[in-house]
Coordinates of C-alpha atoms in Angstrom, one line a residue:
M1176 CA -23.6 14.4 51.6
S1177 CA -24.3 11.6 49.6
F1178 CA -22.8 10.6 45.8
L1179 CA -24.6 8.5 43.0
N1180 CA -22.0 8.0 40.2
L1181 CA -24.7 7.6 37.4
G1182 CA -23.4 6.8 33.8
I1183 CA -25.1 7.6 30.5
L1184 CA -24.4 5.0 27.5
A1185 CA -25.7 4.3 24.0
H1186 CA -24.9 3.4 20.9
V1187 CA -23.5 6.0 18.7
D1188 CA -25.8 8.8 17.8
A1189 CA -28.7 7.5 19.9
G1190 CA -28.4 11.1 21.6
K1191 CA -26.3 10.3 25.1
T1192 CA -24.5 13.4 25.0
S1193 CA -27.6 15.3 24.0
L1194 CA -29.4 13.8 27.2
T1195 CA -26.5 14.7 29.4
E1196 CA -26.8 18.4 28.1
R1197 CA -30.4 18.3 28.9
L1198 CA -29.9 17.1 32.5
L1199 CA -27.4 19.7 33.1
F1200 CA -29.7 22.4 31.7
D1201 CA -32.4 21.0 34.0
A1202 CA -30.4 21.3 37.0
G1203 CA -29.2 24.7 36.4
I1204 CA -25.7 23.6 35.6
I1205 CA -25.7 25.3 32.0
D1206 CA -27.9 28.0 30.7
R1207 CA -28.2 26.8 27.3
V1208 CA -28.2 23.6 26.0
G1209 CA -25.3 22.7 23.8
S1210 CA -25.2 21.1 20.5
V1211 CA -23.4 17.9 19.3
D1212 CA -23.0 19.2 16.1
S1213 CA -21.6 22.5 16.6
G1214 CA -19.5 21.5 19.3
S1215 CA -20.8 23.3 22.2
T1216 CA -21.7 20.5 24.7
Q1217 CA -19.8 20.5 28.3
T1218 CA -18.7 17.2 28.1
D1219 CA -16.9 16.9 24.5
S1220 CA -14.0 18.9 25.5
M1221 CA -11.2 17.7 23.0
E1222 CA -10.9 19.3 19.9
L1223 CA -11.3 16.0 17.9
E1224 CA -14.5 15.3 19.9
R1225 CA -16.1 18.6 18.6
R1226 CA -15.1 18.5 15.4
R1227 CA -16.2 15.0 14.5
G1228 CA -19.2 15.1 16.9
I1229 CA -18.9 12.4 18.9
T1230 CA -17.4 11.3 22.4
I1231 CA -14.1 9.7 22.8
Q1232 CA -13.1 9.9 26.3
S1233 CA -15.4 9.5 29.5
A1234 CA -16.0 12.7 30.8
V1235 CA -17.4 13.6 34.5
V1236 CA -20.0 16.8 35.2
A1237 CA -21.4 16.8 38.6
F1238 CA -24.9 18.5 39.4
R1239 CA -27.6 18.3 42.5
L1240 CA -30.4 16.2 43.2
G1241 CA -31.8 16.8 46.2
G1242 CA -29.2 16.3 48.9
T1243 CA -27.2 13.9 46.5
T1244 CA -24.7 15.3 44.2
V1245 CA -24.7 13.0 41.0
N1246 CA -21.3 12.2 39.1
L1247 CA -22.4 11.9 35.7
I1248 CA -20.4 10.3 33.8
D1249 CA -20.5 10.8 29.9
T1250 CA -19.1 7.8 27.8
P1251 CA -18.0 7.0 24.5
G1252 CA -20.6 5.3 22.0
H1253 CA -18.6 4.8 19.0
T1254 CA -17.4 0.9 19.2
D1255 CA -13.7 2.1 18.7
F1256 CA -13.9 3.4 22.1
I1257 CA -15.1 0.5 24.1
A1258 CA -12.4 0.1 26.4
E1259 CA -13.4 4.0 27.7
V1260 CA -16.6 2.8 28.4
E1261 CA -15.1 -0.9 30.3
R1262 CA -13.3 1.7 32.9
A1263 CA -16.5 4.0 33.4
L1264 CA -18.7 0.8 34.1
R1265 CA -16.7 -0.3 36.8
V1266 CA -17.1 2.7 38.9
L1267 CA -20.8 3.2 38.4
D1268 CA -23.6 3.0 40.9
G1269 CA -26.3 3.2 38.2
A1270 CA -27.0 3.6 34.6
V1271 CA -29.2 5.1 31.9
L1272 CA -29.2 3.2 28.7
V1273 CA -30.2 5.6 25.9
V1274 CA -32.0 4.0 22.9
S1275 CA -33.0 5.8 19.8
A1276 CA -37.2 5.6 19.4
V1277 CA -35.9 5.7 15.3
E1278 CA -32.8 3.3 14.8
G1279 CA -34.4 1.2 18.1
V1280 CA -32.0 -1.5 19.7
Q1281 CA -28.5 -1.5 17.7
A1282 CA -25.5 -3.8 18.2
Q1283 CA -23.8 -1.7 20.8
T1284 CA -27.3 -1.3 22.9
R1285 CA -27.1 -5.2 23.4
V1286 CA -23.8 -5.3 24.0
L1287 CA -23.9 -2.6 26.6
F1288 CA -27.2 -4.1 28.3
R1289 CA -25.6 -7.3 28.6
T1290 CA -22.7 -6.0 30.5
L1291 CA -24.5 -4.3 32.7
E1292 CA -26.6 -6.9 33.8
R1293 CA -23.4 -9.0 34.2
L1294 CA -21.9 -6.2 36.5
G1295 CA -25.3 -5.6 38.3
V1296 CA -25.4 -2.2 37.5
P1297 CA -28.9 -1.0 38.2
T1298 CA -30.5 0.3 34.8
L1299 CA -32.9 2.7 33.5
L1300 CA -33.5 2.9 29.9
F1301 CA -34.6 6.1 27.9
V1302 CA -36.3 5.9 24.8
N1303 CA -34.6 9.0 23.1
K1304 CA -35.8 11.2 19.8
I1305 CA -39.9 10.7 20.3
D1306 CA -39.9 14.0 18.2
R1307 CA -38.3 12.6 15.2
R1308 CA -39.9 11.5 12.2
G1309 CA -40.2 7.5 12.1
A1310 CA -40.1 7.2 16.2
R1311 CA -41.9 4.1 17.5
E1312 CA -43.4 3.1 20.9
A1313 CA -45.6 -0.1 20.8
D1314 CA -43.3 -2.0 18.6
L1315 CA -39.8 -0.7 19.8
L1316 CA -41.3 -2.0 23.4
D1317 CA -41.5 -5.1 21.7
D1318 CA -38.2 -5.2 20.4
L1319 CA -36.7 -4.1 24.1
A1320 CA -38.4 -6.7 25.4
A1321 CA -37.3 -9.3 22.7
M1322 CA -33.5 -7.9 22.7
L1323 CA -32.8 -6.8 25.9
S1324 CA -35.0 -8.1 28.8
P1325 CA -38.9 -8.6 29.3
R1326 CA -38.2 -7.4 32.6
L1327 CA -39.0 -3.8 31.5
L1328 CA -41.8 -1.6 32.8
P1329 CA -42.8 1.4 30.4
M1330 CA -43.5 4.5 32.7
G1331 CA -45.6 6.4 30.6
T1332 CA -47.0 6.7 27.0
V1333 CA -46.2 9.1 24.0
T1334 CA -48.5 11.7 22.2
A1335 CA -47.9 13.2 18.8
I1336 CA -45.1 10.9 18.2
G1337 CA -42.7 11.4 15.4
S1338 CA -43.7 15.1 15.4
G1339 CA -42.0 18.0 17.0
A1340 CA -45.6 18.5 19.5
A1341 CA -44.5 14.7 20.7
A1342 CA -44.9 14.7 24.6
A1343 CA -44.0 11.9 27.5
V1344 CA -47.5 11.3 29.4
P1345 CA -46.3 9.9 32.7
F1346 CA -48.5 6.9 34.0
A1347 CA -49.2 6.8 38.5
F1348 CA -49.6 3.8 40.3
A1349 CA -52.7 5.3 41.2
D1350 CA -54.0 4.0 37.7
R1351 CA -55.6 0.8 38.0
D1352 CA -54.3 -0.5 34.3
F1353 CA -50.7 0.7 35.2
A1354 CA -50.6 -0.7 38.6
D1355 CA -51.6 -4.3 37.3
R1356 CA -49.3 -4.3 34.9
A1357 CA -46.6 -3.1 37.6
A1358 CA -47.9 -5.9 39.8
D1359 CA -47.4 -8.6 37.1
L1360 CA -43.6 -7.6 36.9
L1361 CA -43.3 -7.1 40.3
S1362 CA -44.6 -10.3 41.1
A1363 CA -42.7 -12.2 38.9
G1364 CA -39.5 -10.8 40.6
S1365 CA -40.5 -11.2 44.4
D1366 CA -42.6 -14.0 46.0
D1367 CA -43.2 -11.8 48.9
F1368 CA -44.7 -9.3 46.6
L1369 CA -46.8 -11.9 44.8
A1370 CA -48.0 -13.3 48.1
A1371 CA -49.0 -9.7 49.5
Y1372 CA -50.8 -9.0 46.1
L1373 CA -53.0 -11.9 46.6
E1374 CA -53.4 -11.4 50.2
R1375 CA -53.4 -7.9 51.1
P1376 CA -53.4 -6.0 47.7
E1377 CA -54.2 -2.4 49.5
S1378 CA -51.1 -2.6 51.6
L1379 CA -48.9 -2.8 48.5
D1380 CA -46.0 0.1 48.2
Y1381 CA -45.8 -0.3 44.5
D1382 CA -42.8 2.6 44.4
A1383 CA -40.6 0.9 47.2
E1384 CA -40.9 -2.4 45.7
L1385 CA -39.7 -1.2 42.0
A1386 CA -37.0 0.9 43.7
A1387 CA -36.0 -3.1 45.3
Q1388 CA -36.3 -4.5 42.2
V1389 CA -34.2 -1.9 39.9
R1390 CA -31.2 -2.0 42.6
A1391 CA -31.1 -5.6 42.4
G1392 CA -31.0 -5.6 38.6
T1393 CA -34.4 -7.3 37.9
A1394 CA -36.4 -4.6 36.7
H1395 CA -35.9 -1.7 34.5
P1396 CA -38.1 1.4 34.0
V1397 CA -38.5 3.1 30.5
Y1398 CA -39.0 6.4 29.9
F1399 CA -39.7 7.7 26.6
G1400 CA -38.5 11.4 25.7
S1401 CA -36.6 13.8 23.8
A1402 CA -33.4 15.4 24.7
V1403 CA -33.9 18.3 22.6
T1404 CA -37.1 19.3 23.5
G1405 CA -36.9 18.2 26.9
A1406 CA -39.7 16.3 26.6
G1407 CA -40.0 13.1 29.4
V1408 CA -36.8 14.2 31.0
A1409 CA -38.1 15.4 34.0
A1410 CA -39.7 11.8 34.5
L1411 CA -36.3 10.4 33.8
T1412 CA -34.7 12.7 36.6
E1413 CA -37.2 11.8 39.0
G1414 CA -36.3 8.0 38.2
V1415 CA -32.9 8.2 38.7
R1416 CA -33.9 9.7 42.1
R1417 CA -36.1 7.3 43.2
Y1418 CA -35.0 3.9 41.7
L1419 CA -31.0 4.4 41.7
P1420 CA -28.9 3.7 44.7
V1421 CA -27.1 6.1 46.9
P1422 CA -24.1 3.8 47.9
E1423 CA -22.7 4.5 51.7
G1424 CA -19.0 4.1 52.7
D1425 CA -17.3 4.3 56.0
P1426 CA -15.4 7.4 56.0
G1427 CA -13.3 6.2 59.1
A1428 CA -11.9 3.1 57.1
D1429 CA -9.1 2.8 55.2
P1430 CA -8.8 4.6 51.5
R1431 CA -10.5 2.1 49.1
G1432 CA -11.3 2.8 45.3
M1433 CA -10.2 2.6 41.8
V1434 CA -8.5 4.9 39.1
F1435 CA -10.5 4.8 36.2
K1436 CA -9.2 7.9 34.2
V1437 CA -5.5 9.6 33.7
E1438 CA -5.0 12.8 32.5
H1439 CA -1.9 14.5 31.7
R1440 CA -1.7 18.4 32.1
D1441 CA 1.5 20.0 33.9
Q1442 CA 1.3 16.9 36.0
K1443 CA -0.5 13.3 36.1
I1444 CA -3.9 13.5 37.4
A1445 CA -5.9 10.0 38.4
Y1446 CA -9.6 10.3 38.5
V1447 CA -10.0 8.0 41.7
R1448 CA -13.6 6.8 42.4
L1449 CA -13.9 6.2 46.2
R1450 CA -15.5 3.6 48.1
E1451 CA -14.2 4.0 51.6
G1452 CA -12.3 6.1 53.7
R1453 CA -11.0 9.8 52.8
I1454 CA -8.3 11.0 50.7
G1455 CA -6.6 14.4 51.5
P1456 CA -3.3 16.5 50.8
R1457 CA 0.3 14.7 52.2
D1458 CA -1.7 11.2 52.6
V1459 CA 0.2 8.2 51.5
L1460 CA -1.8 6.0 49.3
T1461 CA -0.8 2.5 48.0
A1462 CA -1.8 1.4 44.5
Y1463 CA -2.0 -2.1 43.3
R1464 CA -2.1 -3.6 40.1
R1465 CA -1.4 -6.8 38.0
G1466 CA 2.3 -7.1 36.9
E1467 CA 2.7 -8.6 33.1
F1468 CA 2.4 -12.3 34.3
G1469 CA -0.5 -11.9 37.1
A1470 CA 1.5 -11.2 40.0
V1471 CA 0.0 -8.3 42.1
E1472 CA 2.6 -5.3 42.7
A1473 CA 2.1 -2.6 44.7
H1474 CA 3.2 1.0 44.4
E1475 CA 3.1 4.0 46.9
G1476 CA 2.8 7.6 46.0
K1477 CA 2.2 11.0 48.2
V1478 CA -1.0 13.1 47.2
T1479 CA -0.3 16.4 46.6
A1480 CA -3.8 17.7 46.0
V1481 CA -7.1 16.3 45.8
E1482 CA -10.0 18.2 43.6
V1483 CA -13.6 17.0 44.0
F1484 CA -16.5 17.6 41.5
D1485 CA -19.3 20.2 42.7
H1486 CA -20.7 22.0 40.0
G1487 CA -20.8 21.1 36.1
T1488 CA -17.2 20.2 35.2
A1489 CA -15.6 22.5 38.0
T1490 CA -13.9 21.0 40.8
V1491 CA -13.1 22.3 44.5
M1492 CA -10.3 21.6 46.7
G1493 CA -11.4 19.2 49.5
D1494 CA -10.8 15.8 50.6
A1495 CA -12.5 13.1 49.0
V1496 CA -15.0 11.0 50.9
P1497 CA -17.0 7.6 50.2
G1498 CA -18.6 7.4 47.1
S1499 CA -17.2 10.8 45.5
I1500 CA -15.0 11.0 42.6
A1501 CA -11.9 12.9 43.1
K1502 CA -9.0 14.1 40.9
V1503 CA -6.0 13.0 42.7
K1504 CA -2.4 14.7 42.1
G1505 CA 1.1 13.7 43.2
L1506 CA 0.7 9.8 42.2
S1507 CA 3.4 9.6 39.5
D1508 CA 3.4 6.1 38.9
I1509 CA -0.3 5.5 38.9
R1510 CA -2.1 3.8 36.2
I1511 CA -5.5 3.3 34.9
G1512 CA -7.1 0.4 36.5
D1513 CA -5.3 0.2 39.7
A1514 CA -7.1 -0.5 43.0
I1515 CA -6.3 2.0 45.8
G1516 CA -5.7 0.9 49.2
S1517 CA -6.7 -2.9 48.6
P1518 CA -6.1 -5.3 45.8
E1519 CA -9.4 -6.7 46.2
G1520 CA -10.7 -4.1 44.0
L1521 CA -8.9 -5.3 40.9
A1522 CA -10.6 -6.2 38.2
S1523 CA -10.5 -10.3 37.2
G1524 CA -10.4 -9.7 33.6
G1525 CA -11.6 -7.2 31.0
L1526 CA -15.6 -6.7 30.4
F1527 CA -14.9 -6.5 26.4
T1528 CA -12.8 -8.2 23.9
P1529 CA -9.3 -6.7 23.7
P1530 CA -8.6 -4.9 20.5
T1531 CA -8.3 -7.5 17.4
L1532 CA -6.7 -5.1 14.8
E1533 CA -3.0 -3.6 15.0
T1534 CA -1.2 -0.6 12.8
V1535 CA 2.2 0.5 12.5
V1536 CA 2.6 3.9 13.0
R1537 CA 6.0 6.0 12.0
P1538 CA 6.6 9.6 12.5
A1539 CA 6.3 11.8 9.7
D1540 CA 9.7 13.1 10.3
P1541 CA 12.1 10.1 11.1
D1542 CA 14.1 12.7 13.6
D1543 CA 11.3 11.9 15.7
R1544 CA 11.3 8.5 16.4
V1545 CA 12.3 8.6 19.8
R1546 CA 9.9 11.1 21.1
L1547 CA 7.5 9.0 19.6
N1548 CA 8.1 6.2 21.3
R1549 CA 7.8 7.8 24.3
A1550 CA 4.6 9.7 23.5
L1551 CA 3.1 6.3 22.6
L1552 CA 4.2 5.1 25.9
S1553 CA 2.6 8.1 27.6
L1554 CA -1.1 7.7 25.7
A1555 CA -0.7 3.8 26.8
E1556 CA -0.9 5.3 30.8
R1557 CA -4.6 6.6 29.7
D1558 CA -5.6 3.7 27.3
P1559 CA -3.5 0.4 28.3
L1560 CA -5.0 -1.7 25.5
V1561 CA -3.4 0.4 22.7
D1562 CA -0.5 -1.7 23.8
P1563 CA 2.3 0.1 22.2
H1564 CA 5.0 -2.2 20.7
L1565 CA 8.1 -2.7 18.3
D1566 CA 6.9 -4.6 14.8
E1567 CA 9.7 -7.0 14.6
L1568 CA 9.6 -6.7 10.7
S1569 CA 9.4 -2.7 10.2
E1570 CA 11.1 -2.2 13.7
E1571 CA 8.9 0.6 13.8
M1572 CA 6.2 1.2 16.6
A1573 CA 2.8 -0.7 16.5
V1574 CA -0.6 -0.2 18.2
R1575 CA -3.5 -1.8 18.7
L1576 CA -6.9 -0.7 17.6
Y1577 CA -10.7 -1.2 17.6
G1578 CA -11.3 0.5 14.6
E1579 CA -10.3 2.9 12.1
V1580 CA -11.5 6.0 13.9
Q1581 CA -9.2 5.4 16.3
K1582 CA -6.4 6.1 14.0
E1583 CA -7.5 9.5 14.0
V1584 CA -7.6 10.1 17.6
V1585 CA -4.2 8.6 18.1
A1586 CA -2.8 11.0 15.3
S1587 CA -4.9 13.9 16.7
L1588 CA -3.4 13.4 20.4
L1589 CA 0.0 13.0 19.1
D1590 CA -0.1 16.0 17.1
E1591 CA -2.1 18.3 19.7
E1592 CA 0.3 17.3 22.8
F1593 CA 3.3 16.3 21.5
G1594 CA 3.8 18.2 18.4
I1595 CA 4.3 14.5 16.3
G1596 CA 3.2 14.4 13.0
V1597 CA 2.6 10.5 12.2
E1598 CA 1.3 8.1 9.4
F1599 CA 0.0 4.8 9.8
E1600 CA 0.4 1.6 7.9
E1601 CA -2.7 -0.5 6.5
T1602 CA -4.9 -1.8 9.5
R1603 CA -4.5 -5.5 10.0
A1604 CA -5.9 -8.2 12.0
I1605 CA -4.5 -9.4 15.3
H1606 CA -5.0 -13.7 14.7
V1607 CA -4.2 -16.1 17.4
E1608 CA -2.7 -19.8 17.3
R1609 CA -4.7 -22.6 19.3
P1610 CA -2.8 -26.1 19.8
L1611 CA -4.2 -28.8 17.8
R1612 CA -3.7 -31.6 20.4
A1613 CA -1.9 -32.7 23.5
A1614 CA 1.6 -32.7 24.1
S1615 CA 4.2 -33.4 26.6
A1616 CA 8.1 -33.1 27.1
L1617 CA 10.5 -33.6 29.7
H1618 CA 13.8 -32.4 30.1
E1619 CA 16.0 -34.0 32.9
M1620 CA 19.4 -32.5 33.9
G1621 CA 22.3 -35.1 33.7
A1622 CA 24.5 -36.5 31.0
W1623 CA 21.7 -37.2 28.7
A1624 CA 19.9 -33.7 29.0
Q1625 CA 18.8 -32.0 25.7
T1626 CA 20.8 -28.5 26.9
T1627 CA 23.1 -27.7 29.6
N1628 CA 20.6 -26.3 31.9
V1629 CA 21.1 -27.4 35.4
A1630 CA 17.3 -28.1 35.5
T1631 CA 14.6 -30.7 35.6
V1632 CA 11.4 -29.5 33.9
G1633 CA 8.4 -31.3 32.7
L1634 CA 5.7 -29.9 30.9
R1635 CA 2.5 -31.0 29.5
L1636 CA 0.2 -28.8 27.3
E1637 CA -3.5 -29.4 26.6
P1638 CA -5.7 -27.3 24.3
G1639 CA -8.5 -25.5 26.1
A1640 CA -11.8 -24.4 25.2
P1641 CA -12.2 -21.2 22.8
G1642 CA -12.0 -18.2 24.7
S1643 CA -10.6 -19.5 27.6
G1644 CA -7.1 -17.9 27.2
L1645 CA -3.8 -19.1 28.3
K1646 CA -4.0 -21.0 31.5
Y1647 CA -0.9 -22.1 33.7
G1648 CA -0.9 -24.6 36.5
L1649 CA 1.1 -26.8 38.6
E1650 CA 1.1 -30.8 39.0
V1651 CA 4.0 -30.6 41.6
E1652 CA 3.9 -29.5 44.9
R1653 CA 4.9 -25.9 45.6
G1654 CA 8.0 -26.3 47.5
S1655 CA 9.2 -28.6 44.9
L1656 CA 10.8 -25.4 43.7
T1657 CA 12.0 -22.3 45.3
R1658 CA 9.5 -19.4 44.5
A1659 CA 12.2 -17.7 42.2
L1660 CA 12.6 -21.0 40.0
R1661 CA 9.1 -21.7 39.8
N1662 CA 8.6 -17.7 39.0
A1663 CA 10.8 -18.2 36.3
V1664 CA 9.0 -21.3 34.6
E1665 CA 5.4 -19.5 34.7
E1666 CA 7.5 -16.4 33.2
G1667 CA 8.8 -18.5 30.6
V1668 CA 5.5 -20.1 29.6
F1669 CA 4.1 -16.6 29.0
E1670 CA 6.9 -15.0 27.5
F1671 CA 7.2 -17.8 24.8
M1672 CA 3.6 -18.4 24.2
R1673 CA 3.6 -14.6 22.7
R1674 CA 4.6 -16.2 19.5
G1675 CA 3.9 -19.4 18.3
L1676 CA 4.5 -21.4 15.2
Y1677 CA 3.2 -18.9 12.3
G1678 CA 4.1 -15.8 14.8
W1679 CA 0.8 -15.3 16.6
A1680 CA 0.2 -15.3 20.5
V1681 CA -0.6 -18.9 21.5
T1682 CA -4.1 -19.2 23.7
D1683 CA -7.1 -21.1 24.5
C1684 CA -4.7 -23.8 26.1
E1685 CA -3.6 -25.0 29.5
V1686 CA 0.1 -25.5 30.4
W1687 CA 1.1 -27.9 33.6
L1688 CA 4.2 -28.1 35.3
T1689 CA 4.6 -31.8 36.0
A1690 CA 8.1 -32.4 37.0
T1691 CA 10.8 -30.2 38.4
G1692 CA 14.4 -30.8 39.8
Y1693 CA 17.2 -28.6 40.7
I1694 CA 20.8 -28.5 42.6
G1695 CA 21.4 -26.0 45.5
R1696 CA 22.8 -22.8 44.1
T1697 CA 24.1 -24.3 40.9
S1698 CA 20.3 -23.9 39.1
T1699 CA 19.5 -20.7 38.3
A1700 CA 16.4 -18.8 37.2
G1701 CA 17.6 -18.7 33.9
H1702 CA 18.4 -22.4 33.4
F1703 CA 14.7 -23.0 34.3
R1704 CA 13.5 -20.1 31.9
E1705 CA 15.3 -21.1 28.9
T1706 CA 14.3 -25.0 29.7
T1707 CA 10.8 -23.9 30.0
K1708 CA 10.9 -22.3 26.3
Y1709 CA 13.0 -25.2 24.8
L1710 CA 10.0 -27.7 25.7
L1711 CA 7.5 -25.6 24.8
G1712 CA 8.8 -25.0 21.7
V1713 CA 8.9 -29.0 21.4
M1714 CA 5.4 -29.3 22.3
L1715 CA 4.3 -26.9 19.9
Q1716 CA 6.0 -28.7 17.1
E1717 CA 4.3 -32.0 18.4
S1718 CA 1.0 -30.4 18.5
G1719 CA 0.8 -28.0 15.8
T1720 CA -1.1 -25.1 16.0
A1721 CA -4.6 -23.5 13.9
V1722 CA -4.2 -20.0 13.2
C1723 CA -7.5 -18.4 13.7
E1724 CA -8.8 -14.7 13.0
P1725 CA -10.9 -12.5 14.5
V1726 CA -14.4 -12.5 12.9
N1727 CA -17.4 -10.3 13.5
S1728 CA -21.2 -11.2 13.3
F1729 CA -23.0 -8.3 11.7
R1730 CA -26.9 -7.3 10.4
V1731 CA -27.2 -5.2 7.5
E1732 CA -30.5 -3.6 6.1
F1733 CA -30.9 -2.0 2.7
P1734 CA -33.6 -0.6 0.4
A1735 CA -35.1 -3.2 -2.2
G1736 CA -33.4 -2.9 -5.6
T1737 CA -29.9 -2.8 -3.8
G1738 CA -29.6 -6.4 -3.1
N1739 CA -27.4 -7.7 -5.9
A1740 CA -24.6 -4.9 -5.0
V1741 CA -24.7 -5.6 -1.2
L1742 CA -24.7 -9.3 -1.7
K1743 CA -21.7 -9.2 -3.9
T1744 CA -19.9 -6.9 -1.8
L1745 CA -20.4 -8.9 1.4
G1746 CA -19.3 -11.8 -0.8
E1747 CA -16.1 -10.0 -1.7
A1748 CA -15.7 -9.5 2.2
R1749 CA -15.4 -13.5 2.7
S1750 CA -18.9 -13.3 4.7
D1751 CA -20.6 -16.1 6.1
I1752 CA -24.6 -15.4 5.6
K1753 CA -26.6 -17.3 7.9
G1754 CA -30.0 -15.2 7.2
Q1755 CA -31.7 -13.6 4.5
F1756 CA -35.0 -12.2 3.7
S1757 CA -36.9 -9.3 2.0
T1758 CA -40.0 -7.4 1.7
E1759 CA -41.4 -5.1 -0.8
T1760 CA -39.2 -2.3 0.5
T1761 CA -36.2 -3.6 2.6
G1762 CA -33.7 -6.5 2.5
Y1763 CA -31.8 -8.1 5.0
V1764 CA -28.9 -10.0 5.6
S1765 CA -27.2 -11.4 8.4
G1766 CA -24.0 -13.6 9.0
F1767 CA -20.3 -13.2 9.9
M1768 CA -17.5 -11.7 8.5
P1769 CA -13.7 -11.3 9.1
T1770 CA -12.9 -8.3 11.5
E1771 CA -10.3 -7.2 9.1
A1772 CA -12.9 -6.6 6.4
V1773 CA -16.0 -4.6 8.7
H1774 CA -14.2 -1.3 7.9
G1775 CA -14.0 -1.8 4.0
V1776 CA -18.0 -2.6 3.8
E1777 CA -18.9 0.3 5.8
R1778 CA -17.2 2.5 3.8
R1779 CA -18.7 0.9 0.7
L1780 CA -22.4 0.4 1.7
P1781 CA -23.2 3.8 1.6
G1782 CA -22.3 4.8 -2.1
L1783 CA -24.3 1.2 -3.1
T1784 CA -27.5 2.2 -1.1
E1785 CA -27.7 5.6 -1.3
G1786 CA -26.7 6.1 2.1
L1787 CA -29.8 3.9 3.3
A1788 CA -28.4 0.9 4.4
L1789 CA -28.2 -0.2 8.3
F1790 CA -25.1 -1.9 8.8
T1791 CA -24.5 -3.2 12.5
T1792 CA -21.9 -5.2 13.8
E1793 CA -19.7 -6.7 16.8
F1794 CA -17.0 -8.8 17.5
A1795 CA -18.2 -12.7 17.6
E1796 CA -15.4 -15.4 17.7
Y1797 CA -12.0 -16.4 16.6
R1798 CA -12.3 -18.8 13.7
P1799 CA -9.6 -21.1 11.8
V1800 CA -8.7 -19.3 8.9
Y1801 CA -9.0 -21.2 5.2
G1802 CA -6.5 -21.9 2.9
P1803 CA -2.4 -21.6 4.2
P1804 CA -2.1 -19.9 7.7
P1805 CA -0.9 -16.4 7.6
H1806 CA 2.7 -15.7 9.4
R1807 CA 2.9 -12.7 11.1
K1808 CA 5.0 -10.2 9.5

């Protein structure tokens, strides 16, 4: 049995979950197509998902396509749940990126496509909603080429577009015009194909070459259709079968895979995407993860049960084999992102920017404070980026967020699973600090030492490039300190830099260890840790830091006649407008605004424009704040 792990991705409301329902219906998994609006879909199982009509957690559902079992992974479209998308992307063999024929390329569409390209995930495009009024074909293809990639090949055309009778008419390579368009695209991606096209055109296998280039990530077939009516979905399914890769792994090798989802039922359940080997009951697995300071940690656990996806959302008991996705029980210490069998599978970094917002959460009943802390830590096992931590001013728990909808999700989970009602403070932006200039400091043990610590430590601090993070390195021989003392310096660096001069984490800089010295058993790890923190404090004072706030890029379209109100709102949000133009019917403004202001603008625009504004936004960068630097409260 072969497997294909297929992701369905899209900007929110492009029809991603509806397409999942249609694929399952066509495969005979369900006897009717569920509705997102009515909450009757297969993959949206949470009560909040059904109530709001959005996908919040990635869901797996299986169907057969010839001799292949397709594990279809439905991912969230809302930007608040981008972390859930990130975890799914790491286990995909191929993807279908859904674009609305009406709204076209949106902010999240571009983010997802860039990420799929960066990961090398073979991707097909499905232009949905051809039956909706305002649907486009030719100019939308132009937008796809301009905003996503010029390496696109439309696999058909549309008749009666924008009406209930809209139909997708597939092309065939026997059609000379289509073959010529395909040859132009494929020749640009392969010198061998170009040579054969010029010398032996009758010998060409267009279909095989297209499959090869799709799997290499250099070509992307585009299908038009409607998930609601089913138009064009059969052609998309055939494209999945023909062009996306079915990976092979050695079942006799040691188990190797990745945990991309964790559930809590009566016990912890790990969703494992297995690449090699087998996993069965009573197997002892080793899971690897990165610790707080980047060191790789290993954890062992004994498997008590394994279930593999077989038909729809149903699972059957049985060993997991290469390519499959399995629910594995018994691994009590397992976490999202753990690599099974080898640390080589550990992700080197996040695909998307970590949350840039946070809020304090407190129990409605003060007696639930301890229970709330435990519940938040349990939720963090499913989404580590939530990062529950103690807010030093209020001495209440705070959590990190991508947006306001996440508050509702956290509150719903705490209420439904743990019986805890909660209240939130107003969401605030997470700022960072960047050192302004280089600085160095030295502590030498002895009579003239600044502290009584028996440790010689020299450090140098250098500003780094924006977005480079905090890096630590050695300019001394590794043998100049014992491992324990060396680790103490590194831990001291990362601990201290969590709070800079204004209370925010210090980032985008490099810290180098330049001098060391110790005395046998007299010098302790504590001496080195505290000396390191002391020197970092001295260097930060000498360097100074710039407090930077998260900033989003934005684009807003609005009806003519509402421009003054829109511009006033954008000005009140401290927007930096970079582009502005208008037609007889529509105005367009683009620029940047503080991430903290995005939700307020989103909330106000519908009332200012009779619900006709289109507002898209995504995180852009951290920028120095204007005026007095804000202190972290």
